[in-house]
Amino acid sequence: MSVLPLVFTSGWASGINAYAVVLLFGVFGATGLTDEVPEALQRTDVLVVAGVLFLCEAVADKIPYVDSVWDAVHTVVRPVSGAVVGALLAGQSGSLPELAAGAVGGSTALLSHAVKAGTRMAVNSSPEPFSNVALSLAEDLGVAGIVTFALFHPVAAAVVAGTLLVLGLVILVFLARRIRRFLRRRAQRREERRLVGAAARARDRPPSGDGSEHF
């Protein structure tokens, strides 16, 4: 059977939480629950690094504004991870060219990352922090559930992932106004910090001239 549905689903999940995908695949492969996982993802060093980074993301992803900074840093990491995992899965299966699998996994990860990052920007425009925690937990559980489901029912999982991706893109369009508001607030804060810093430097600067007082 073609590995394409599994590649697509892993790409979608990588755009949400790339470290969770690597960790889950590695654990399932190392424990013998499935033979679909490449040996490269089962290595102990890969599992340890993925586990540590997953814990870091689990914390950062639940803190308002920190999550958006984390997302910005991972704009490249998540698509690359999706592409690498897709290529590895294709190499393991042999039913799909690795380059094509990498393109599918990477592009799908990029789209789901855009949905995740944009949604977080919109959520961060609200004053309370609880929505961040709830959304982050839902994403973590969703990734874990769909990746597990995909290993045993890849086609059905791909349909679910595709549906969630389309719904996410539609919601992102409706949230565009809140995202623009978030970006304006962040720009205003940067400008305020710049003005405060400039005022502090001006206040600390020694007076020029000959020191005579003018009335």
JSON list of C-alpha atoms in Angstrom, two decimals:
[
{"chain": "A", "resi": 1, "resn": "MET", "atom": "CA", "xyz": [0.00, 0.00, 0.00]},
{"chain": "A", "resi": 2, "resn": "SER", "atom": "CA", "xyz": [1.22, 3.52, -0.75]},
{"chain": "A", "resi": 3, "resn": "VAL", "atom": "CA", "xyz": [2.82, 5.39, 2.14]},
{"chain": "A", "resi": 4, "resn": "LEU", "atom": "CA", "xyz": [1.45, 8.71, 0.86]},
{"chain": "A", "resi": 5, "resn": "PRO", "atom": "CA", "xyz": [-1.43, 8.95, 3.41]},
{"chain": "A", "resi": 6, "resn": "LEU", "atom": "CA", "xyz": [1.02, 8.41, 6.28]},
{"chain": "A", "resi": 7, "resn": "VAL", "atom": "CA", "xyz": [3.40, 11.01, 4.84]},
{"chain": "A", "resi": 8, "resn": "PHE", "atom": "CA", "xyz": [0.57, 13.52, 4.50]},
{"chain": "A", "resi": 9, "resn": "THR", "atom": "CA", "xyz": [-0.64, 12.94, 8.06]},
{"chain": "A", "resi": 10, "resn": "SER", "atom": "CA", "xyz": [2.85, 13.11, 9.53]},
{"chain": "A", "resi": 11, "resn": "GLY", "atom": "CA", "xyz": [3.41, 16.37, 7.64]},
{"chain": "A", "resi": 12, "resn": "TRP", "atom": "CA", "xyz": [0.23, 17.89, 9.05]},
{"chain": "A", "resi": 13, "resn": "ALA", "atom": "CA", "xyz": [1.20, 16.77, 12.57]},
{"chain": "A", "resi": 14, "resn": "SER", "atom": "CA", "xyz": [4.77, 18.08, 12.15]},
{"chain": "A", "resi": 15, "resn": "GLY", "atom": "CA", "xyz": [3.41, 21.54, 11.42]},
{"chain": "A", "resi": 16, "resn": "ILE", "atom": "CA", "xyz": [1.68, 21.45, 14.81]},
{"chain": "A", "resi": 17, "resn": "ASN", "atom": "CA", "xyz": [4.35, 19.75, 16.90]},
{"chain": "A", "resi": 18, "resn": "ALA", "atom": "CA", "xyz": [7.32, 18.30, 15.03]},
{"chain": "A", "resi": 19, "resn": "TYR", "atom": "CA", "xyz": [9.04, 16.95, 18.13]},
{"chain": "A", "resi": 20, "resn": "ALA", "atom": "CA", "xyz": [5.96, 15.01, 19.19]},
{"chain": "A", "resi": 21, "resn": "VAL", "atom": "CA", "xyz": [5.81, 13.35, 15.76]},
{"chain": "A", "resi": 22, "resn": "VAL", "atom": "CA", "xyz": [9.43, 12.23, 15.88]},
{"chain": "A", "resi": 23, "resn": "LEU", "atom": "CA", "xyz": [9.06, 11.07, 19.48]},
{"chain": "A", "resi": 24, "resn": "LEU", "atom": "CA", "xyz": [5.87, 9.10, 18.84]},
{"chain": "A", "resi": 25, "resn": "PHE", "atom": "CA", "xyz": [7.14, 7.44, 15.68]},
{"chain": "A", "resi": 26, "resn": "GLY", "atom": "CA", "xyz": [10.40, 6.56, 17.41]},
{"chain": "A", "resi": 27, "resn": "VAL", "atom": "CA", "xyz": [8.72, 5.08, 20.48]},
{"chain": "A", "resi": 28, "resn": "PHE", "atom": "CA", "xyz": [6.24, 3.06, 18.42]},
{"chain": "A", "resi": 29, "resn": "GLY", "atom": "CA", "xyz": [9.04, 1.71, 16.25]},
{"chain": "A", "resi": 30, "resn": "ALA", "atom": "CA", "xyz": [11.43, 0.98, 19.13]},
{"chain": "A", "resi": 31, "resn": "THR", "atom": "CA", "xyz": [8.76, -0.90, 21.08]},
{"chain": "A", "resi": 32, "resn": "GLY", "atom": "CA", "xyz": [7.84, -3.02, 18.07]},
{"chain": "A", "resi": 33, "resn": "LEU", "atom": "CA", "xyz": [4.25, -1.79, 17.78]},
{"chain": "A", "resi": 34, "resn": "THR", "atom": "CA", "xyz": [4.76, -1.17, 14.07]},
{"chain": "A", "resi": 35, "resn": "ASP", "atom": "CA", "xyz": [7.38, -1.90, 11.43]},
{"chain": "A", "resi": 36, "resn": "GLU", "atom": "CA", "xyz": [6.51, 1.22, 9.40]},
{"chain": "A", "resi": 37, "resn": "VAL", "atom": "CA", "xyz": [8.97, 3.44, 11.32]},
{"chain": "A", "resi": 38, "resn": "PRO", "atom": "CA", "xyz": [12.48, 3.93, 9.88]},
{"chain": "A", "resi": 39, "resn": "GLU", "atom": "CA", "xyz": [15.38, 2.93, 12.11]},
{"chain": "A", "resi": 40, "resn": "ALA", "atom": "CA", "xyz": [16.74, 6.49, 12.00]},
{"chain": "A", "resi": 41, "resn": "LEU", "atom": "CA", "xyz": [13.77, 7.66, 14.09]},
{"chain": "A", "resi": 42, "resn": "GLN", "atom": "CA", "xyz": [14.24, 4.83, 16.60]},
{"chain": "A", "resi": 43, "resn": "ARG", "atom": "CA", "xyz": [17.78, 5.77, 17.62]},
{"chain": "A", "resi": 44, "resn": "THR", "atom": "CA", "xyz": [18.24, 6.52, 21.31]},
{"chain": "A", "resi": 45, "resn": "ASP", "atom": "CA", "xyz": [19.91, 9.88, 20.71]},
{"chain": "A", "resi": 46, "resn": "VAL", "atom": "CA", "xyz": [17.07, 10.96, 18.41]},
{"chain": "A", "resi": 47, "resn": "LEU", "atom": "CA", "xyz": [14.47, 9.94, 21.00]},
{"chain": "A", "resi": 48, "resn": "VAL", "atom": "CA", "xyz": [16.28, 11.76, 23.82]},
{"chain": "A", "resi": 49, "resn": "VAL", "atom": "CA", "xyz": [16.66, 15.00, 21.84]},
{"chain": "A", "resi": 50, "resn": "ALA", "atom": "CA", "xyz": [13.06, 14.82, 20.59]},
{"chain": "A", "resi": 51, "resn": "GLY", "atom": "CA", "xyz": [11.84, 14.19, 24.15]},
{"chain": "A", "resi": 52, "resn": "VAL", "atom": "CA", "xyz": [13.72, 17.15, 25.61]},
{"chain": "A", "resi": 53, "resn": "LEU", "atom": "CA", "xyz": [12.59, 19.51, 22.85]},
{"chain": "A", "resi": 54, "resn": "PHE", "atom": "CA", "xyz": [9.03, 18.23, 23.17]},
{"chain": "A", "resi": 55, "resn": "LEU", "atom": "CA", "xyz": [9.06, 19.17, 26.87]},
{"chain": "A", "resi": 56, "resn": "CYS", "atom": "CA", "xyz": [10.43, 22.62, 26.01]},
{"chain": "A", "resi": 57, "resn": "GLU", "atom": "CA", "xyz": [7.66, 23.11, 23.47]},
{"chain": "A", "resi": 58, "resn": "ALA", "atom": "CA", "xyz": [5.03, 21.81, 25.90]},
{"chain": "A", "resi": 59, "resn": "VAL", "atom": "CA", "xyz": [5.95, 24.68, 28.26]},
{"chain": "A", "resi": 60, "resn": "ALA", "atom": "CA", "xyz": [6.60, 27.48, 25.75]},
{"chain": "A", "resi": 61, "resn": "ASP", "atom": "CA", "xyz": [3.47, 26.66, 23.78]},
{"chain": "A", "resi": 62, "resn": "LYS", "atom": "CA", "xyz": [1.21, 27.46, 26.74]},
{"chain": "A", "resi": 63, "resn": "ILE", "atom": "CA", "xyz": [2.58, 30.91, 27.60]},
{"chain": "A", "resi": 64, "resn": "PRO", "atom": "CA", "xyz": [0.97, 33.88, 25.79]},
{"chain": "A", "resi": 65, "resn": "TYR", "atom": "CA", "xyz": [3.30, 35.66, 23.35]},
{"chain": "A", "resi": 66, "resn": "VAL", "atom": "CA", "xyz": [6.10, 33.20, 24.15]},
{"chain": "A", "resi": 67, "resn": "ASP", "atom": "CA", "xyz": [4.19, 30.71, 22.00]},
{"chain": "A", "resi": 68, "resn": "SER", "atom": "CA", "xyz": [4.19, 33.13, 19.07]},
{"chain": "A", "resi": 69, "resn": "VAL", "atom": "CA", "xyz": [7.94, 33.68, 19.41]},
{"chain": "A", "resi": 70, "resn": "TRP", "atom": "CA", "xyz": [8.41, 29.91, 19.52]},
{"chain": "A", "resi": 71, "resn": "ASP", "atom": "CA", "xyz": [6.26, 29.55, 16.39]},
{"chain": "A", "resi": 72, "resn": "ALA", "atom": "CA", "xyz": [8.30, 32.18, 14.57]},
{"chain": "A", "resi": 73, "resn": "VAL", "atom": "CA", "xyz": [11.53, 30.33, 15.39]},
{"chain": "A", "resi": 74, "resn": "HIS", "atom": "CA", "xyz": [9.99, 27.07, 14.13]},
{"chain": "A", "resi": 75, "resn": "THR", "atom": "CA", "xyz": [8.75, 28.45, 10.80]},
{"chain": "A", "resi": 76, "resn": "VAL", "atom": "CA", "xyz": [11.65, 26.62, 9.17]},
{"chain": "A", "resi": 77, "resn": "VAL", "atom": "CA", "xyz": [12.07, 23.77, 11.67]},
{"chain": "A", "resi": 78, "resn": "ARG", "atom": "CA", "xyz": [8.58, 22.30, 11.32]},
{"chain": "A", "resi": 79, "resn": "PRO", "atom": "CA", "xyz": [8.42, 22.14, 7.49]},
{"chain": "A", "resi": 80, "resn": "VAL", "atom": "CA", "xyz": [11.95, 20.73, 7.35]},
{"chain": "A", "resi": 81, "resn": "SER", "atom": "CA", "xyz": [11.03, 18.13, 9.96]},
{"chain": "A", "resi": 82, "resn": "GLY", "atom": "CA", "xyz": [7.89, 17.22, 8.01]},
{"chain": "A", "resi": 83, "resn": "ALA", "atom": "CA", "xyz": [9.95, 16.83, 4.84]},
{"chain": "A", "resi": 84, "resn": "VAL", "atom": "CA", "xyz": [12.62, 14.70, 6.53]},
{"chain": "A", "resi": 85, "resn": "VAL", "atom": "CA", "xyz": [10.10, 12.41, 8.24]},
{"chain": "A", "resi": 86, "resn": "GLY", "atom": "CA", "xyz": [8.19, 12.04, 4.96]},
{"chain": "A", "resi": 87, "resn": "ALA", "atom": "CA", "xyz": [11.36, 11.15, 3.06]},
{"chain": "A", "resi": 88, "resn": "LEU", "atom": "CA", "xyz": [12.36, 8.62, 5.71]},
{"chain": "A", "resi": 89, "resn": "LEU", "atom": "CA", "xyz": [8.92, 7.00, 5.63]},
{"chain": "A", "resi": 90, "resn": "ALA", "atom": "CA", "xyz": [9.09, 6.78, 1.84]},
{"chain": "A", "resi": 91, "resn": "GLY", "atom": "CA", "xyz": [12.55, 5.25, 2.00]},
{"chain": "A", "resi": 92, "resn": "GLN", "atom": "CA", "xyz": [11.31, 2.68, 4.48]},
{"chain": "A", "resi": 93, "resn": "SER", "atom": "CA", "xyz": [8.33, 1.76, 2.32]},
{"chain": "A", "resi": 94, "resn": "GLY", "atom": "CA", "xyz": [9.87, 2.03, -1.12]},
{"chain": "A", "resi": 95, "resn": "SER", "atom": "CA", "xyz": [6.46, 2.76, -2.67]},
{"chain": "A", "resi": 96, "resn": "LEU", "atom": "CA", "xyz": [6.99, 6.51, -3.11]},
{"chain": "A", "resi": 97, "resn": "PRO", "atom": "CA", "xyz": [10.03, 8.51, -4.27]},
{"chain": "A", "resi": 98, "resn": "GLU", "atom": "CA", "xyz": [11.73, 10.13, -1.29]},
{"chain": "A", "resi": 99, "resn": "LEU", "atom": "CA", "xyz": [11.90, 13.54, -2.96]},
{"chain": "A", "resi": 100, "resn": "ALA", "atom": "CA", "xyz": [8.15, 13.50, -3.63]},
{"chain": "A", "resi": 101, "resn": "ALA", "atom": "CA", "xyz": [7.43, 12.37, -0.07]},
{"chain": "A", "resi": 102, "resn": "GLY", "atom": "CA", "xyz": [9.63, 15.13, 1.30]},
{"chain": "A", "resi": 103, "resn": "ALA", "atom": "CA", "xyz": [7.79, 17.71, -0.77]},
{"chain": "A", "resi": 104, "resn": "VAL", "atom": "CA", "xyz": [4.40, 16.45, 0.42]},
{"chain": "A", "resi": 105, "resn": "GLY", "atom": "CA", "xyz": [5.46, 16.28, 4.07]},
{"chain": "A", "resi": 106, "resn": "GLY", "atom": "CA", "xyz": [7.20, 19.66, 4.03]},
{"chain": "A", "resi": 107, "resn": "SER", "atom": "CA", "xyz": [4.44, 21.57, 2.24]},
{"chain": "A", "resi": 108, "resn": "THR", "atom": "CA", "xyz": [1.73, 20.06, 4.44]},
{"chain": "A", "resi": 109, "resn": "ALA", "atom": "CA", "xyz": [3.74, 20.91, 7.55]},
{"chain": "A", "resi": 110, "resn": "LEU", "atom": "CA", "xyz": [4.17, 24.49, 6.32]},
{"chain": "A", "resi": 111, "resn": "LEU", "atom": "CA", "xyz": [0.41, 24.90, 5.85]},
{"chain": "A", "resi": 112, "resn": "SER", "atom": "CA", "xyz": [-0.50, 23.45, 9.24]},
{"chain": "A", "resi": 113, "resn": "HIS", "atom": "CA", "xyz": [2.24, 25.54, 10.88]},
{"chain": "A", "resi": 114, "resn": "ALA", "atom": "CA", "xyz": [0.71, 28.66, 9.32]},
{"chain": "A", "resi": 115, "resn": "VAL", "atom": "CA", "xyz": [-2.67, 27.70, 10.77]},
{"chain": "A", "resi": 116, "resn": "LYS", "atom": "CA", "xyz": [-1.17, 27.07, 14.21]},
{"chain": "A", "resi": 117, "resn": "ALA", "atom": "CA", "xyz": [0.90, 30.27, 14.29]},
{"chain": "A", "resi": 118, "resn": "GLY", "atom": "CA", "xyz": [-1.94, 32.42, 12.97]},
{"chain": "A", "resi": 119, "resn": "THR", "atom": "CA", "xyz": [-4.43, 30.98, 15.43]},
{"chain": "A", "resi": 120, "resn": "ARG", "atom": "CA", "xyz": [-2.05, 31.67, 18.30]},
{"chain": "A", "resi": 121, "resn": "MET", "atom": "CA", "xyz": [-1.67, 35.29, 17.20]},
{"chain": "A", "resi": 122, "resn": "ALA", "atom": "CA", "xyz": [-5.44, 35.65, 17.26]},
{"chain": "A", "resi": 123, "resn": "VAL", "atom": "CA", "xyz": [-5.74, 33.97, 20.67]},
{"chain": "A", "resi": 124, "resn": "ASN", "atom": "CA", "xyz": [-3.00, 36.19, 22.09]},
{"chain": "A", "resi": 125, "resn": "SER", "atom": "CA", "xyz": [-5.12, 39.24, 21.31]},
{"chain": "A", "resi": 126, "resn": "SER", "atom": "CA", "xyz": [-7.46, 38.16, 24.13]},
{"chain": "A", "resi": 127, "resn": "PRO", "atom": "CA", "xyz": [-6.56, 39.31, 27.66]},
{"chain": "A", "resi": 128, "resn": "GLU", "atom": "CA", "xyz": [-6.83, 35.95, 29.46]},
{"chain": "A", "resi": 129, "resn": "PRO", "atom": "CA", "xyz": [-4.19, 33.17, 29.25]},
{"chain": "A", "resi": 130, "resn": "PHE", "atom": "CA", "xyz": [-6.45, 30.14, 29.66]},
{"chain": "A", "resi": 131, "resn": "SER", "atom": "CA", "xyz": [-7.31, 29.84, 25.97]},
{"chain": "A", "resi": 132, "resn": "ASN", "atom": "CA", "xyz": [-3.61, 29.33, 25.20]},
{"chain": "A", "resi": 133, "resn": "VAL", "atom": "CA", "xyz": [-3.37, 26.41, 27.60]},
{"chain": "A", "resi": 134, "resn": "ALA", "atom": "CA", "xyz": [-6.59, 24.81, 26.34]},
{"chain": "A", "resi": 135, "resn": "LEU", "atom": "CA", "xyz": [-5.58, 25.21, 22.69]},
{"chain": "A", "resi": 136, "resn": "SER", "atom": "CA", "xyz": [-2.10, 23.85, 23.32]},
{"chain": "A", "resi": 137, "resn": "LEU", "atom": "CA", "xyz": [-3.44, 20.79, 25.14]},
{"chain": "A", "resi": 138, "resn": "ALA", "atom": "CA", "xyz": [-5.94, 20.17, 22.34]},
{"chain": "A", "resi": 139, "resn": "GLU", "atom": "CA", "xyz": [-3.12, 20.35, 19.78]},
{"chain": "A", "resi": 140, "resn": "ASP", "atom": "CA", "xyz": [-0.91, 17.96, 21.76]},
{"chain": "A", "resi": 141, "resn": "LEU", "atom": "CA", "xyz": [-3.70, 15.43, 22.20]},
{"chain": "A", "resi": 142, "resn": "GLY", "atom": "CA", "xyz": [-4.77, 15.81, 18.57]},
{"chain": "A", "resi": 143, "resn": "VAL", "atom": "CA", "xyz": [-1.26, 15.17, 17.26]},
{"chain": "A", "resi": 144, "resn": "ALA", "atom": "CA", "xyz": [-0.81, 12.15, 19.53]},
{"chain": "A", "resi": 145, "resn": "GLY", "atom": "CA", "xyz": [-4.17, 10.70, 18.56]},
{"chain": "A", "resi": 146, "resn": "ILE", "atom": "CA", "xyz": [-3.88, 11.22, 14.82]},
{"chain": "A", "resi": 147, "resn": "VAL", "atom": "CA", "xyz": [-0.27, 10.01, 14.56]},
{"chain": "A", "resi": 148, "resn": "THR", "atom": "CA", "xyz": [-1.20, 6.85, 16.49]},
{"chain": "A", "resi": 149, "resn": "PHE", "atom": "CA", "xyz": [-4.28, 6.37, 14.32]},
{"chain": "A", "resi": 150, "resn": "ALA", "atom": "CA", "xyz": [-2.24, 6.94, 11.15]},
{"chain": "A", "resi": 151, "resn": "LEU", "atom": "CA", "xyz": [0.15, 4.09, 11.89]},
{"chain": "A", "resi": 152, "resn": "PHE", "atom": "CA", "xyz": [-2.70, 1.59, 11.85]},
{"chain": "A", "resi": 153, "resn": "HIS", "atom": "CA", "xyz": [-5.26, 3.32, 9.60]},
{"chain": "A", "resi": 154, "resn": "PRO", "atom": "CA", "xyz": [-3.27, 5.69, 7.36]},
{"chain": "A", "resi": 155, "resn": "VAL", "atom": "CA", "xyz": [-5.99, 6.50, 4.83]},
{"chain": "A", "resi": 156, "resn": "ALA", "atom": "CA", "xyz": [-8.64, 7.35, 7.42]},
{"chain": "A", "resi": 157, "resn": "ALA", "atom": "CA", "xyz": [-6.11, 9.41, 9.40]},
{"chain": "A", "resi": 158, "resn": "ALA", "atom": "CA", "xyz": [-5.14, 11.31, 6.24]},
{"chain": "A", "resi": 159, "resn": "VAL", "atom": "CA", "xyz": [-8.79, 12.17, 5.63]},
{"chain": "A", "resi": 160, "resn": "VAL", "atom": "CA", "xyz": [-9.07, 13.51, 9.20]},
{"chain": "A", "resi": 161, "resn": "ALA", "atom": "CA", "xyz": [-5.83, 15.47, 8.88]},
{"chain": "A", "resi": 162, "resn": "GLY", "atom": "CA", "xyz": [-6.90, 16.93, 5.53]},
{"chain": "A", "resi": 163, "resn": "THR", "atom": "CA", "xyz": [-10.27, 17.96, 6.94]},
{"chain": "A", "resi": 164, "resn": "LEU", "atom": "CA", "xyz": [-8.63, 19.63, 9.94]},
{"chain": "A", "resi": 165, "resn": "LEU", "atom": "CA", "xyz": [-6.17, 21.43, 7.65]},
{"chain": "A", "resi": 166, "resn": "VAL", "atom": "CA", "xyz": [-8.94, 22.84, 5.45]},
{"chain": "A", "resi": 167, "resn": "LEU", "atom": "CA", "xyz": [-11.01, 23.88, 8.47]},
{"chain": "A", "resi": 168, "resn": "GLY", "atom": "CA", "xyz": [-7.95, 25.51, 10.00]},
{"chain": "A", "resi": 169, "resn": "LEU", "atom": "CA", "xyz": [-7.26, 27.53, 6.87]},
{"chain": "A", "resi": 170, "resn": "VAL", "atom": "CA", "xyz": [-10.88, 28.68, 6.72]},
{"chain": "A", "resi": 171, "resn": "ILE", "atom": "CA", "xyz": [-10.81, 29.71, 10.40]},
{"chain": "A", "resi": 172, "resn": "LEU", "atom": "CA", "xyz": [-7.53, 31.51, 9.81]},
{"chain": "A", "resi": 173, "resn": "VAL", "atom": "CA", "xyz": [-9.20, 33.69, 7.18]},
{"chain": "A", "resi": 174, "resn": "PHE", "atom": "CA", "xyz": [-11.92, 34.67, 9.64]},
{"chain": "A", "resi": 175, "resn": "LEU", "atom": "CA", "xyz": [-9.31, 35.40, 12.32]},
{"chain": "A", "resi": 176, "resn": "ALA", "atom": "CA", "xyz": [-7.28, 37.67, 10.05]},
{"chain": "A", "resi": 177, "resn": "ARG", "atom": "CA", "xyz": [-8.57, 40.84, 11.76]},
{"chain": "A", "resi": 178, "resn": "ARG", "atom": "CA", "xyz": [-7.47, 39.63, 15.22]},
{"chain": "A", "resi": 179, "resn": "ILE", "atom": "CA", "xyz": [-4.11, 38.62, 13.80]},
{"chain": "A", "resi": 180, "resn": "ARG", "atom": "CA", "xyz": [-3.59, 42.11, 12.36]},
{"chain": "A", "resi": 181, "resn": "ARG", "atom": "CA", "xyz": [-4.53, 43.55, 15.77]},
{"chain": "A", "resi": 182, "resn": "PHE", "atom": "CA", "xyz": [-1.94, 41.29, 17.44]},
{"chain": "A", "resi": 183, "resn": "LEU", "atom": "CA", "xyz": [0.77, 42.42, 15.01]},
{"chain": "A", "resi": 184, "resn": "ARG", "atom": "CA", "xyz": [-0.11, 46.10, 15.58]},
{"chain": "A", "resi": 185, "resn": "ARG", "atom": "CA", "xyz": [0.10, 45.62, 19.35]},
{"chain": "A", "resi": 186, "resn": "ARG", "atom": "CA", "xyz": [3.48, 43.96, 19.05]},
{"chain": "A", "resi": 187, "resn": "ALA", "atom": "CA", "xyz": [4.75, 46.78, 16.82]},
{"chain": "A", "resi": 188, "resn": "GLN", "atom": "CA", "xyz": [3.42, 49.37, 19.28]},
{"chain": "A", "resi": 189, "resn": "ARG", "atom": "CA", "xyz": [5.19, 47.67, 22.18]},
{"chain": "A", "resi": 190, "resn": "ARG", "atom": "CA", "xyz": [8.45, 47.64, 20.26]},
{"chain": "A", "resi": 191, "resn": "GLU", "atom": "CA", "xyz": [8.03, 51.34, 19.50]},
{"chain": "A", "resi": 192, "resn": "GLU", "atom": "CA", "xyz": [7.21, 52.12, 23.13]},
{"chain": "A", "resi": 193, "resn": "ARG", "atom": "CA", "xyz": [10.31, 50.28, 24.30]},
{"chain": "A", "resi": 194, "resn": "ARG", "atom": "CA", "xyz": [12.39, 52.16, 21.76]},
{"chain": "A", "resi": 195, "resn": "LEU", "atom": "CA", "xyz": [11.02, 55.53, 22.92]},
{"chain": "A", "resi": 196, "resn": "VAL", "atom": "CA", "xyz": [11.54, 54.66, 26.58]},
{"chain": "A", "resi": 197, "resn": "GLY", "atom": "CA", "xyz": [15.12, 53.62, 25.86]},
{"chain": "A", "resi": 198, "resn": "ALA", "atom": "CA", "xyz": [15.77, 56.80, 23.88]},
{"chain": "A", "resi": 199, "resn": "ALA", "atom": "CA", "xyz": [14.34, 58.95, 26.71]},
{"chain": "A", "resi": 200, "resn": "ALA", "atom": "CA", "xyz": [16.51, 57.13, 29.27]},
{"chain": "A", "resi": 201, "resn": "ARG", "atom": "CA", "xyz": [19.63, 57.65, 27.17]},
{"chain": "A", "resi": 202, "resn": "ALA", "atom": "CA", "xyz": [18.80, 61.33, 26.72]},
{"chain": "A", "resi": 203, "resn": "ARG", "atom": "CA", "xyz": [18.26, 61.73, 30.47]},
{"chain": "A", "resi": 204, "resn": "ASP", "atom": "CA", "xyz": [21.59, 60.09, 31.30]},
{"chain": "A", "resi": 205, "resn": "ARG", "atom": "CA", "xyz": [23.54, 62.05, 28.67]},
{"chain": "A", "resi": 206, "resn": "PRO", "atom": "CA", "xyz": [25.78, 64.75, 30.24]},
{"chain": "A", "resi": 207, "resn": "PRO", "atom": "CA", "xyz": [24.78, 68.33, 29.39]},
{"chain": "A", "resi": 208, "resn": "SER", "atom": "CA", "xyz": [26.69, 70.02, 26.58]},
{"chain": "A", "resi": 209, "resn": "GLY", "atom": "CA", "xyz": [28.02, 73.56, 26.46]},
{"chain": "A", "resi": 210, "resn": "ASP", "atom": "CA", "xyz": [30.09, 75.62, 28.89]},
{"chain": "A", "resi": 211, "resn": "GLY", "atom": "CA", "xyz": [27.87, 74.93, 31.89]},
{"chain": "A", "resi": 212, "resn": "SER", "atom": "CA", "xyz": [26.57, 78.52, 32.17]},
{"chain": "A", "resi": 213, "resn": "GLU", "atom": "CA", "xyz": [22.95, 78.96, 33.09]},
{"chain": "A", "resi": 214, "resn": "HIS", "atom": "CA", "xyz": [20.58, 80.94, 30.93]},
{"chain": "A", "resi": 215, "resn": "PHE", "atom": "CA", "xyz": [17.56, 82.76, 32.32]}
]
